[in-house]
mmCIF file of C-alpha atoms in Angstrom:
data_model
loop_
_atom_site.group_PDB
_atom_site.id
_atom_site.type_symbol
_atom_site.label_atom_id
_atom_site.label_comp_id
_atom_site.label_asym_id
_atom_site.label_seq_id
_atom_site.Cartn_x
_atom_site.Cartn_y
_atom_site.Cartn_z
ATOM 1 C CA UNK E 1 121.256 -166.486 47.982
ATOM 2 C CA UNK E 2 121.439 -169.789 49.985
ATOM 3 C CA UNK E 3 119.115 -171.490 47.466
ATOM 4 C CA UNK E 4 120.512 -170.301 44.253
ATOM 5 C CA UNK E 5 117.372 -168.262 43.173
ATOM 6 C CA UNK E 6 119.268 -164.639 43.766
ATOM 7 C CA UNK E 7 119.784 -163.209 40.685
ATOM 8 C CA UNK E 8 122.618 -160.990 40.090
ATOM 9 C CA UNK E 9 123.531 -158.697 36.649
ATOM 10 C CA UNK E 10 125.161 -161.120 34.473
ATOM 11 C CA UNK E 11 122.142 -163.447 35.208
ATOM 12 C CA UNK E 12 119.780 -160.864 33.103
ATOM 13 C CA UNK E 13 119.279 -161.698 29.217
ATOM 14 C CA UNK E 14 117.857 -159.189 27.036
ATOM 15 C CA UNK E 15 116.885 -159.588 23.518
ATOM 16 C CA UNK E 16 119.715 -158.571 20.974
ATOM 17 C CA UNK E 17 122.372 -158.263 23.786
ATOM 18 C CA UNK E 18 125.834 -157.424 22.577
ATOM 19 C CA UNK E 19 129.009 -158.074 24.820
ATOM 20 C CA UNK E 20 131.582 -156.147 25.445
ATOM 21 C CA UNK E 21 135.510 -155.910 26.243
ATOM 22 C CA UNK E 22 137.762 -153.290 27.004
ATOM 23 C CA UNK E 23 140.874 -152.817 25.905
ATOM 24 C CA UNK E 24 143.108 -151.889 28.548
ATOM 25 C CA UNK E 25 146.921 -149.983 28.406
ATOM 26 C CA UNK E 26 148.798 -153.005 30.542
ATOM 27 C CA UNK E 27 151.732 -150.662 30.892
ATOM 28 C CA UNK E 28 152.170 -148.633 34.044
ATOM 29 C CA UNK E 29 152.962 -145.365 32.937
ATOM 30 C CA UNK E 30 153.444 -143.849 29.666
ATOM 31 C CA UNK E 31 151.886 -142.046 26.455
ATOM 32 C CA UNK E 32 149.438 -143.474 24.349
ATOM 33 C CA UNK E 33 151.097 -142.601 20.608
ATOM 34 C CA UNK E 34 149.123 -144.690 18.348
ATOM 35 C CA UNK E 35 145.889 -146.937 18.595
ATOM 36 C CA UNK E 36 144.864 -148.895 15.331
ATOM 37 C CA UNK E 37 141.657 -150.479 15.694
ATOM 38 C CA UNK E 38 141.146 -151.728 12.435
ATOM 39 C CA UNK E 39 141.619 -155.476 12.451
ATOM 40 C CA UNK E 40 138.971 -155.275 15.312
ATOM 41 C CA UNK E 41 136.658 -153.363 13.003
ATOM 42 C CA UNK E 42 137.114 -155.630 10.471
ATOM 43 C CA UNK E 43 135.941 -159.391 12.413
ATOM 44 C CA UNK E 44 132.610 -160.847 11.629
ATOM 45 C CA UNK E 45 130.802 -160.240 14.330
ATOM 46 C CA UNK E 46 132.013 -157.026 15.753
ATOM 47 C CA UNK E 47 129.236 -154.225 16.131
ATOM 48 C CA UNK E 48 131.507 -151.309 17.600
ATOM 49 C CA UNK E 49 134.467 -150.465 18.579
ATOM 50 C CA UNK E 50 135.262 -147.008 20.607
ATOM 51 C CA UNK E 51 137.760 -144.592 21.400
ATOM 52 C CA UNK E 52 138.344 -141.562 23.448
ATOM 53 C CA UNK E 53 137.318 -139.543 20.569
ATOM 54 C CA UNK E 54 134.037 -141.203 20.634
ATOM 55 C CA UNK E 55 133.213 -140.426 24.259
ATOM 56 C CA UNK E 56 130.219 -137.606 23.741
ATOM 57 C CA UNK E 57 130.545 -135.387 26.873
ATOM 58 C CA UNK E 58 133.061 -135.122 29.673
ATOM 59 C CA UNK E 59 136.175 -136.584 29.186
ATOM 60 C CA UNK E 60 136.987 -138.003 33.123
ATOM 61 C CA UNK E 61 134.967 -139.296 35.752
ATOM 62 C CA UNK E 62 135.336 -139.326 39.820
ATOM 63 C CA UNK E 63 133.594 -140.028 42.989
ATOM 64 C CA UNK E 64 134.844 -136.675 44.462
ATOM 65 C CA UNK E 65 137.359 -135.371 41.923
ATOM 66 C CA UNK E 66 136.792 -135.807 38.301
ATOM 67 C CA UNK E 67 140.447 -137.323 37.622
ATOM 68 C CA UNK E 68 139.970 -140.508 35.916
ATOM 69 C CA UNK E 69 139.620 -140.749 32.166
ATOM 70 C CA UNK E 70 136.732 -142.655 30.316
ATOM 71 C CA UNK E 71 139.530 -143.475 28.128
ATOM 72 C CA UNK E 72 142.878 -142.336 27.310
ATOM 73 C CA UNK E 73 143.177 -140.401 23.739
ATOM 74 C CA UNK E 74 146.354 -140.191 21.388
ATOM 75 C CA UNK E 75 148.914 -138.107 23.232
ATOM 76 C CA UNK E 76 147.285 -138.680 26.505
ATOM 77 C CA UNK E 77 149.058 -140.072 29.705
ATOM 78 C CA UNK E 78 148.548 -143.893 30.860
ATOM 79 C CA UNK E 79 149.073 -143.500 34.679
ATOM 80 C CA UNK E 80 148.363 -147.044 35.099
ATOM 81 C CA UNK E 81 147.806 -150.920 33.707
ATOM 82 C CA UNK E 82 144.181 -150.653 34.096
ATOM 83 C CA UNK E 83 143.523 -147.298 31.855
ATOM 84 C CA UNK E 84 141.098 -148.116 29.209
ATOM 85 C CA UNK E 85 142.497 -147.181 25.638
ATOM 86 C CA UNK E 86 139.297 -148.732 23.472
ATOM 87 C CA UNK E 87 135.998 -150.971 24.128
ATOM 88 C CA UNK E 88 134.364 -153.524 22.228
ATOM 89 C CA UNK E 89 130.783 -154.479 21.128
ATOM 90 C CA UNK E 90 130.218 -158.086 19.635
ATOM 91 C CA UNK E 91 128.036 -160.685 19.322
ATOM 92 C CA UNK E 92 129.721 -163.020 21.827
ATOM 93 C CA UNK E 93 132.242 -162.871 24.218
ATOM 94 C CA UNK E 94 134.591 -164.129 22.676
ATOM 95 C CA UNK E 95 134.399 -162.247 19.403
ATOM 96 C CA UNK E 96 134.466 -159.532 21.771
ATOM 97 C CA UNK E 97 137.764 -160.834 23.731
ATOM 98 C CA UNK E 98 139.351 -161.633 20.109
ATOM 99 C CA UNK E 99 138.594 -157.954 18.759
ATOM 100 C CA UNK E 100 139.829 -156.348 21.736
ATOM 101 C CA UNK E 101 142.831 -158.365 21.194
ATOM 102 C CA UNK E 102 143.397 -157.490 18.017
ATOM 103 C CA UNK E 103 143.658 -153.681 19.094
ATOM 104 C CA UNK E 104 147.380 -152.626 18.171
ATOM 105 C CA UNK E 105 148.855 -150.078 20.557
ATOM 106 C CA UNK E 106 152.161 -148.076 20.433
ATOM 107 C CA UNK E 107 152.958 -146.498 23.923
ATOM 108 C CA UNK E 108 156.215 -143.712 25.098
ATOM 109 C CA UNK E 109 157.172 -145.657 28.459
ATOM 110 C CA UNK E 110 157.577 -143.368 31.434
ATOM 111 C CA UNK E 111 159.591 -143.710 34.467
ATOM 112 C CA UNK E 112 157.339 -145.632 37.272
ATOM 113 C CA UNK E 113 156.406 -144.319 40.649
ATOM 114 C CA UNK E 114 155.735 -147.151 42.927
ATOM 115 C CA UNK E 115 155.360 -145.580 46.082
ATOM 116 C CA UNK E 116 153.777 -142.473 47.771
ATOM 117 C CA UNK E 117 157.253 -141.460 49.555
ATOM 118 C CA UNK E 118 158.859 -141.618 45.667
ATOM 119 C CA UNK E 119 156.325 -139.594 44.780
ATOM 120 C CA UNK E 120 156.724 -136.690 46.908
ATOM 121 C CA UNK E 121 160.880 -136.760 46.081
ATOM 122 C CA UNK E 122 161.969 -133.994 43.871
ATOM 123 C CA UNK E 123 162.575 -134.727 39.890
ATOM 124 C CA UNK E 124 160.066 -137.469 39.655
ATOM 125 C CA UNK E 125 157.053 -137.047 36.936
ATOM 126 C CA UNK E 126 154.477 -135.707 37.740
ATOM 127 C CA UNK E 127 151.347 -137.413 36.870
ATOM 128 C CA UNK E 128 148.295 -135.511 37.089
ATOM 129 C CA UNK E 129 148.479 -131.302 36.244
ATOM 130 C CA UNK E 130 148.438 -130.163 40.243
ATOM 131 C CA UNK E 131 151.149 -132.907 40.214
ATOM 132 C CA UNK E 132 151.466 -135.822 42.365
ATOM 133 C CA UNK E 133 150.000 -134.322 46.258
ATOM 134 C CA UNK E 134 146.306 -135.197 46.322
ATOM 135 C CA UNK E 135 145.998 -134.001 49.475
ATOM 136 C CA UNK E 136 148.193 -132.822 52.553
ATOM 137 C CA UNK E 137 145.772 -133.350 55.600
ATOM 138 C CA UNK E 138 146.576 -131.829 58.736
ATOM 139 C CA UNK E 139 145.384 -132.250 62.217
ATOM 140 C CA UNK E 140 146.819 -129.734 65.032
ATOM 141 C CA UNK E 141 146.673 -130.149 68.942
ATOM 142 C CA UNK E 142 148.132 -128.397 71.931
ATOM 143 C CA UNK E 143 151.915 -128.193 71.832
ATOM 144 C CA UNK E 144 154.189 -130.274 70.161
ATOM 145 C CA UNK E 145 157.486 -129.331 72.082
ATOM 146 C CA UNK E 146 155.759 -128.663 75.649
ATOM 147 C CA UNK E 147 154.286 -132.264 75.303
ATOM 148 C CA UNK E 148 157.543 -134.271 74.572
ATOM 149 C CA UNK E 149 159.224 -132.679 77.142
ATOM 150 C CA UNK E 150 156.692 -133.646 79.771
ATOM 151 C CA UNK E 151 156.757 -137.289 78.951
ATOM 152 C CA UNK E 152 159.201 -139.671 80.693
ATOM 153 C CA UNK E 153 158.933 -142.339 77.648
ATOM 154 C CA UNK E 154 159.366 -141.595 74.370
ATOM 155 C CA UNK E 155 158.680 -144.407 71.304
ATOM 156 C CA UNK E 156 159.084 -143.654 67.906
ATOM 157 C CA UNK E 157 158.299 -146.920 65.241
ATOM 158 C CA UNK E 158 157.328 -146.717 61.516
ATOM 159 C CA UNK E 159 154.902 -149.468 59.941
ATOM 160 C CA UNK E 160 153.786 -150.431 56.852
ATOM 161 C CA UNK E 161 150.502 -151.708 55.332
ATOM 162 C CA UNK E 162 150.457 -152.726 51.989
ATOM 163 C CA UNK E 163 147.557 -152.412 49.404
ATOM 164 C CA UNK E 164 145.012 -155.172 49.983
ATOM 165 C CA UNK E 165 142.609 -157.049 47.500
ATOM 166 C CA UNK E 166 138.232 -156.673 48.356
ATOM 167 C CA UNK E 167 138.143 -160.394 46.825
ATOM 168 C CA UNK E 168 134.293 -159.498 46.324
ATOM 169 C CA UNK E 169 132.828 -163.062 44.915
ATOM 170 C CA UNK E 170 130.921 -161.835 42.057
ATOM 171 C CA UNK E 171 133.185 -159.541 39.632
ATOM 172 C CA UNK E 172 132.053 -156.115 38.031
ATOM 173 C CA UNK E 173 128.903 -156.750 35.621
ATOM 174 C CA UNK E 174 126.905 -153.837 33.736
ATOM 175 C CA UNK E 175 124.318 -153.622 31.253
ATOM 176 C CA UNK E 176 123.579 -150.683 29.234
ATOM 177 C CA UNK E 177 120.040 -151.114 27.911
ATOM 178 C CA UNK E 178 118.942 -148.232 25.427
ATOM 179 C CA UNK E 179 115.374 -147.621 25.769
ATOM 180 C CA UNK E 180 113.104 -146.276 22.989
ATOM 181 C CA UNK E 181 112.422 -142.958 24.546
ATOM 182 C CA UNK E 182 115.767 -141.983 24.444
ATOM 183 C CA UNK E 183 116.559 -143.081 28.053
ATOM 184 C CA UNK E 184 119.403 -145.161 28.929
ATOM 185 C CA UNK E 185 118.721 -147.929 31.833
ATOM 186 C CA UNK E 186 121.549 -149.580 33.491
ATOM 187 C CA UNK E 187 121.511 -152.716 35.645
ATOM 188 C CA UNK E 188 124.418 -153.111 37.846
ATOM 189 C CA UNK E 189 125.488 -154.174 41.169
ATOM 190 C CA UNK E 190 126.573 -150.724 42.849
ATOM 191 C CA UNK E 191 127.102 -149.725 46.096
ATOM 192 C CA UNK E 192 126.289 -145.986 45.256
ATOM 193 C CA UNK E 193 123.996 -145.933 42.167
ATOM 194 C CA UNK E 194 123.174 -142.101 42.351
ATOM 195 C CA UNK E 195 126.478 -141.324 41.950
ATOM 196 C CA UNK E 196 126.893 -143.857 38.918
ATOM 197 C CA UNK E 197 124.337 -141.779 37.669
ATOM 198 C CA UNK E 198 125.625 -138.383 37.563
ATOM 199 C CA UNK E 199 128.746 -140.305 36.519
ATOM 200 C CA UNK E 200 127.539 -141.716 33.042
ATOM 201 C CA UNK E 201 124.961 -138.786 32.289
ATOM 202 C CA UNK E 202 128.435 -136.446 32.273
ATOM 203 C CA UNK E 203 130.213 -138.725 30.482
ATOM 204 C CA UNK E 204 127.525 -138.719 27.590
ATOM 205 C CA UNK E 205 126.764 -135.261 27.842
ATOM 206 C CA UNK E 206 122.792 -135.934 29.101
ATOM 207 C CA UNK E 207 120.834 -134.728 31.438
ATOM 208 C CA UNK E 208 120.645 -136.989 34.494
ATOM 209 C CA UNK E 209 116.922 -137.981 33.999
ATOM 210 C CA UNK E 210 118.221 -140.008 30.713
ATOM 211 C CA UNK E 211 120.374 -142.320 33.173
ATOM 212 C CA UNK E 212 118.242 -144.911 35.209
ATOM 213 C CA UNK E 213 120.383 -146.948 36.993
ATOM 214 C CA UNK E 214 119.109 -150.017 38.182
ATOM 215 C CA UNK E 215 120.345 -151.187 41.562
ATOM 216 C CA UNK E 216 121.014 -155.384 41.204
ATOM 217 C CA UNK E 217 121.874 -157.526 44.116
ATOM 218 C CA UNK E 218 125.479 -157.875 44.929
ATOM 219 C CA UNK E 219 127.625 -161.087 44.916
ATOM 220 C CA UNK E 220 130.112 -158.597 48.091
ATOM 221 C CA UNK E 221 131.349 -155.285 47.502
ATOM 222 C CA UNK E 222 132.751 -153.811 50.900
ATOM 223 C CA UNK E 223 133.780 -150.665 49.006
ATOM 224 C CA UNK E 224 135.048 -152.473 45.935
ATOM 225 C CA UNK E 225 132.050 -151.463 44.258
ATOM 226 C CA UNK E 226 131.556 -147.676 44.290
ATOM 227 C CA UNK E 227 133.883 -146.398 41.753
ATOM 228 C CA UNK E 228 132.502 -146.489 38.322
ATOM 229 C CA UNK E 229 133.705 -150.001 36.068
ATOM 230 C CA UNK E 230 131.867 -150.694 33.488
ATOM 231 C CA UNK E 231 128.651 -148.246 33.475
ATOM 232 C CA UNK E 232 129.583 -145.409 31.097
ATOM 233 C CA UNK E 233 131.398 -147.777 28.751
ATOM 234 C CA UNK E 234 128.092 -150.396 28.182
ATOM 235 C CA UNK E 235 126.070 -146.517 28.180
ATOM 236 C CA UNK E 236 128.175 -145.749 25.144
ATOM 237 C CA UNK E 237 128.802 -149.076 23.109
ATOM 238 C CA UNK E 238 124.599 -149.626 23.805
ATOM 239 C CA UNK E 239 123.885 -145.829 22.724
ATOM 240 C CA UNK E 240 125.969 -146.347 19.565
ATOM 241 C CA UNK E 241 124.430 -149.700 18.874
ATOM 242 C CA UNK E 242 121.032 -149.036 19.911
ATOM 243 C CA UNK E 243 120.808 -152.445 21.201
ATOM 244 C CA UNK E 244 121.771 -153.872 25.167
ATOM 245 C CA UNK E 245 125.153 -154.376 25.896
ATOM 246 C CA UNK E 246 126.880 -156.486 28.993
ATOM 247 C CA UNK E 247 130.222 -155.671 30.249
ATOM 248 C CA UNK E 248 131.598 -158.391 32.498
ATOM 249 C CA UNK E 249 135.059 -158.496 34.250
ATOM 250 C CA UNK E 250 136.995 -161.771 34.510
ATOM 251 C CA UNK E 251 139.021 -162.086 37.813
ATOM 252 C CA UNK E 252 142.251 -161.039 36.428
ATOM 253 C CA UNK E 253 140.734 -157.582 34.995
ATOM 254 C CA UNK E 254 138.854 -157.199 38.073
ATOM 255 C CA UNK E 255 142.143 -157.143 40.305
ATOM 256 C CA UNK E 256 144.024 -154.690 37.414
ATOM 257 C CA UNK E 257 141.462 -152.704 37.458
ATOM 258 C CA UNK E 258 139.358 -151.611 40.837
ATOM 259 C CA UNK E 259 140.113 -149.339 43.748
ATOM 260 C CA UNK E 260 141.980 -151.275 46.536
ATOM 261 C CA UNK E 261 143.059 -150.620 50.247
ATOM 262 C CA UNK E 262 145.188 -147.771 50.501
ATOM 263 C CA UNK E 263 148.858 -148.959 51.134
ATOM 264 C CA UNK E 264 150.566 -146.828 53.708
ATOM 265 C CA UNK E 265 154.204 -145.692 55.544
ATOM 266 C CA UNK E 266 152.887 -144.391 58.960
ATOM 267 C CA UNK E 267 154.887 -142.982 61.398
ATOM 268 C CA UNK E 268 153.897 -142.628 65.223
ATOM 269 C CA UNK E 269 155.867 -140.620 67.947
ATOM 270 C CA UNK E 270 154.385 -141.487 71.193
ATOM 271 C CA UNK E 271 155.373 -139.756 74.986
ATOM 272 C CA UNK E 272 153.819 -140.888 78.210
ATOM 273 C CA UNK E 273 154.400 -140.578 81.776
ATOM 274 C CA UNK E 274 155.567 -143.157 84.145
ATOM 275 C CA UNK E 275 152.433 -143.861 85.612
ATOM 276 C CA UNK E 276 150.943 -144.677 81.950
ATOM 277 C CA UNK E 277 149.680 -141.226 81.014
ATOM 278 C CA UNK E 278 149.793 -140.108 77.485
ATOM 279 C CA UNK E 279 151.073 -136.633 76.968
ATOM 280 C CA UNK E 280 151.915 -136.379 73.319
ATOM 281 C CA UNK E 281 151.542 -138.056 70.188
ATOM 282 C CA UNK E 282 152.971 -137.086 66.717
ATOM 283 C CA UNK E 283 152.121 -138.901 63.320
ATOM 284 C CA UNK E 284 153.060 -139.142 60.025
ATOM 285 C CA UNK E 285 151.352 -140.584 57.178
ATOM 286 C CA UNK E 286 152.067 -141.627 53.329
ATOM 287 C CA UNK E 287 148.950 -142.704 52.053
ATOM 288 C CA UNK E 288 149.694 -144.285 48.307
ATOM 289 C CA UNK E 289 145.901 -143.137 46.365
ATOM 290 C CA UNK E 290 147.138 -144.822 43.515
ATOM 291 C CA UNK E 291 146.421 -143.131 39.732
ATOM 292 C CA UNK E 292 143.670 -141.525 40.665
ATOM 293 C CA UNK E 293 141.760 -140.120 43.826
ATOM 294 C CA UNK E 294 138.854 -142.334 44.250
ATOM 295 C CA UNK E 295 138.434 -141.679 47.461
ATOM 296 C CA UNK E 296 141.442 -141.311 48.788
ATOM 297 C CA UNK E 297 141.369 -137.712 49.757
ATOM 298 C CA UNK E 298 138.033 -138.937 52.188
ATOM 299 C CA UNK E 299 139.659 -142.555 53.396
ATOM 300 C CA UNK E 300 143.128 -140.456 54.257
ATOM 301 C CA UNK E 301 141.540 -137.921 56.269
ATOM 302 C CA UNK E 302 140.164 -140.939 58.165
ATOM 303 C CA UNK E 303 142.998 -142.815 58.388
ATOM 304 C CA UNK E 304 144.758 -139.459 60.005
ATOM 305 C CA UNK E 305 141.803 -138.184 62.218
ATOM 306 C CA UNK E 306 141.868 -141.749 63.987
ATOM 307 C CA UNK E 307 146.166 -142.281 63.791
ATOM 308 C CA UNK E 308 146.187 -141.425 67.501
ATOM 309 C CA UNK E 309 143.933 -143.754 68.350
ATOM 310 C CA UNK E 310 140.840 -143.410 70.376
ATOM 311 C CA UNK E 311 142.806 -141.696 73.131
ATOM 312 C CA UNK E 312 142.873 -138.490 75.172
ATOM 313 C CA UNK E 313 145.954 -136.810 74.675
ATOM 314 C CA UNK E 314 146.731 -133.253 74.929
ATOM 315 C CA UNK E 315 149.279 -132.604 72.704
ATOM 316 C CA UNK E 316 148.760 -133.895 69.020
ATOM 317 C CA UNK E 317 150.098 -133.393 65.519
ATOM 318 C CA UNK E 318 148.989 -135.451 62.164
ATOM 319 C CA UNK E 319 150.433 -134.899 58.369
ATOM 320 C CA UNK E 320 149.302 -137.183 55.893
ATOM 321 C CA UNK E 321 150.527 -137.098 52.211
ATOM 322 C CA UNK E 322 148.224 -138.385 50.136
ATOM 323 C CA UNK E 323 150.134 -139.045 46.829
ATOM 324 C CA UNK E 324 149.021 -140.242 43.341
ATOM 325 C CA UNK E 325 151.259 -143.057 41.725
ATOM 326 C CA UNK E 326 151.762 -145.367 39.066
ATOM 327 C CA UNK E 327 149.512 -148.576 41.096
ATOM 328 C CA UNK E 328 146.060 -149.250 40.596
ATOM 329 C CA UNK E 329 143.899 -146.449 41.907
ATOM 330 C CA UNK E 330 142.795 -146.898 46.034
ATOM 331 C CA UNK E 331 139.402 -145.817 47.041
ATOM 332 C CA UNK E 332 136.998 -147.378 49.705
ATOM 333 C CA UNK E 333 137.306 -150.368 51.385
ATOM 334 C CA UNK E 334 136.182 -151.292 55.000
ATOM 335 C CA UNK E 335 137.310 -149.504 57.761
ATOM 336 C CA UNK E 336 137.808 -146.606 55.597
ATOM 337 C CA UNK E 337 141.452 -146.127 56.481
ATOM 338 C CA UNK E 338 141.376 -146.705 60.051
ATOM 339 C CA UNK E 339 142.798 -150.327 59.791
ATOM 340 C CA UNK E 340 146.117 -148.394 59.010
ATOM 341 C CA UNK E 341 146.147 -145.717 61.341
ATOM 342 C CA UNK E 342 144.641 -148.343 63.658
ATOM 343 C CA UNK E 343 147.081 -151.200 63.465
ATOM 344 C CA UNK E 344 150.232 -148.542 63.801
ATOM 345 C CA UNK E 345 149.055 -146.756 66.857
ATOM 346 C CA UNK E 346 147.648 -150.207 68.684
ATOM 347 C CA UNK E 347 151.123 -151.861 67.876
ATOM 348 C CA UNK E 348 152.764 -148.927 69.680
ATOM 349 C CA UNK E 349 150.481 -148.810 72.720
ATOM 350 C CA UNK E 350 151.488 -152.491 73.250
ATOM 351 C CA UNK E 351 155.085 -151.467 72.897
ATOM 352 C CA UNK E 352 154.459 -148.481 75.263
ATOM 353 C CA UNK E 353 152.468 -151.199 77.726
ATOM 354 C CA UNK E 354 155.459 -153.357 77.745
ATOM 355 C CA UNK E 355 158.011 -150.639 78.111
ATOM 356 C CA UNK E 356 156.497 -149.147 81.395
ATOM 357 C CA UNK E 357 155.394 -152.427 82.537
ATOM 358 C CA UNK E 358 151.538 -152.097 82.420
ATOM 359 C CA UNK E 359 148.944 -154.468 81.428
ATOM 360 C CA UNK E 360 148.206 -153.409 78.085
ATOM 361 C CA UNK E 361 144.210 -153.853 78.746
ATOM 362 C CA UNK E 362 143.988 -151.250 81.361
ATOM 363 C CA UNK E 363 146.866 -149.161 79.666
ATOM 364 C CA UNK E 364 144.246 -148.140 77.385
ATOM 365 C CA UNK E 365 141.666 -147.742 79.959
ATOM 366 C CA UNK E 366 143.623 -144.987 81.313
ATOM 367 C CA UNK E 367 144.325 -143.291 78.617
ATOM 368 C CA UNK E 368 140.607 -143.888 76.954
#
């Protein structure tokens, strides 16, 4: 890497590559009514160009629930700017970028939900068929009521985190390359390439010994990289093709499109004793998983299991709502969700630590 000799996906050349763009929604919410991909049929130079109807097997893909579609079909919901609607094959990149351009799409706007407390309200849309809960997590300790009225000091604060970027270096890059015994190899920089597997063999309707996936260095990933980008699109444009096929992100699609931090409201109750003691904590968490689950319904039970810090405390109680909305989808990203939980419930100790007049150091050493 220091020398420049690392090679990464989108430094591999195969004969006959094509490349490839994806036509994305850009709205935040709505219904896809009509998709004409004719003019992008019709340039010189353009090999294939996809739909939803084209996708051979299952229609959605996931890392733990299969939510999020390979692309959205006529009369199917857009739950946010990054859904694919078509892809592209060309011969370069930028009869690729001009085709996928050229795409014409006609959408039913839907009211947006921005946030996960919106999203629990009553009368908003609900955007996936369970509607908008992904997950209520619950953690139960002791004795609510007892505890709070054994404590002397009682703190109550909300905070807020808002979604964060990965900034990973080198954006998404995949090649599909069709191989001539019916296999499908693809090179990409993945942080869980089993699971890309079983991704893009469901998605084409294969067995998973057709899919090789073939691990390539990384240029960062910190979580960024785990949810499927660009694997079971390049497996379909090269299957259809019969010839390789890279998908590369620019920076802009890159921050549409991937998993980010989980934004969250988190609420933290907090009762000690004089002497520094803590007797009770109570938390409350909105966890916003974006348009699909990713892993949000893993990073959320972190984020809860950990919102009362790494303390002993006999009385406890945790909710976290874990709600879908109309922002990019959130998923891993380091910490796993214990940054939140973690900055809330630190912040409070301090403000505990200054309210009884202890050193905030051995505060914690107490209560440890």
């Amino acid at each position: 890497k220091v020398t420049g000799s690392a090679i990464y996906t989108d430094d591999l050349v195969f004969d006959g590559m094509l490349y490839a763009k994806v036509r994305r929604a850009l709205i935040p919410h709505g219904f896809l009514k009509n998709l004409d991909i004719s003019k992008a049929k019709a340039l010189p130079g353009v090999v294939a160009v996809l739909t939803a109807k084209d996708i051979p097997g299952e229609h959605n893909h996931g890392l733990v629930i299969y939510d999020w579609p390979v692309m959205v079909g006529i009369g199917e919901r857009v739950r946010y700017v990054g859904d694919a609607i078509a892809i592209v094959a060309g011969e370069s990149q930028e009869i690729a970028n001009m085709a996928s351009a050229l795409i014409e799409a006609q959408f039913d706007l839907q009211p947006v939900i921005t946030n996960p407390v919106q999203a629990r309200q009553a009368g908003v849309p609900q955007l996936h068929e369970k509607g908008n809960l992904l997950k209520h997590i619950k953690v139960r300790k002791g004795d609510m009521q007892a505890g709070f009225a054994m404590a002397d000091v009682i703190l109550e604060r909300t905070f807020f985190t808002p979604i964060t970027e990965h900034a990973f270096i080198e954006p998404e890059c995949s090649i599909g390359v069709p191989l001539t015994s019916g296999r499908m190899e693809i090179y990409v920089g993945s942080q869980i390439p089993y699971q890309d597997r079983t991704q893009v063999a469901r998605a084409m309707g294969w067995p998973e010994e057709r899919v090789r996936i073939v691990g390539q260095l990384m240029g960062g990933g910190f979580g960024g990289k785990e949810d499927v980008m660009g694997q079971i699109h390049v497996a379909m444009l090269a299957n259809v093709t019969r010839r390789p096929v890279k998908l590369l992100f620019d920076r802009h699609e890159s921050l549409l499109v991937h998993p980010k931090r989980h934004a969250t409201q988190i609420r933290v109750k907090i009762g000690a004793k004089k002497d520094g003691r803590l007797v009770a904590a109570e938390t409350e968490l909105y966890g916003d998983t974006g348009a699909y689950a990713s892993l949000g319904d893993k990073v959320m039970t972190r984020a809860t299991t950990h919102s009362a810090g790494p303390y002993d405390i006999p009385h406890v109680r945790a909710d976290c709502f874990a709600m879908y909305t109309n922002n990019p989808p959130a998923g891993a990203f380091r910490g796993f969700g214990v940054t939140q939980s973690a900055f809330a419930v630190e912040s409070m100790m301090d403000m505990l630590a200054e309210k009884l007049n202890l050193e905030p150091v051995d505060f914690r050493r107490m209560n440890a």
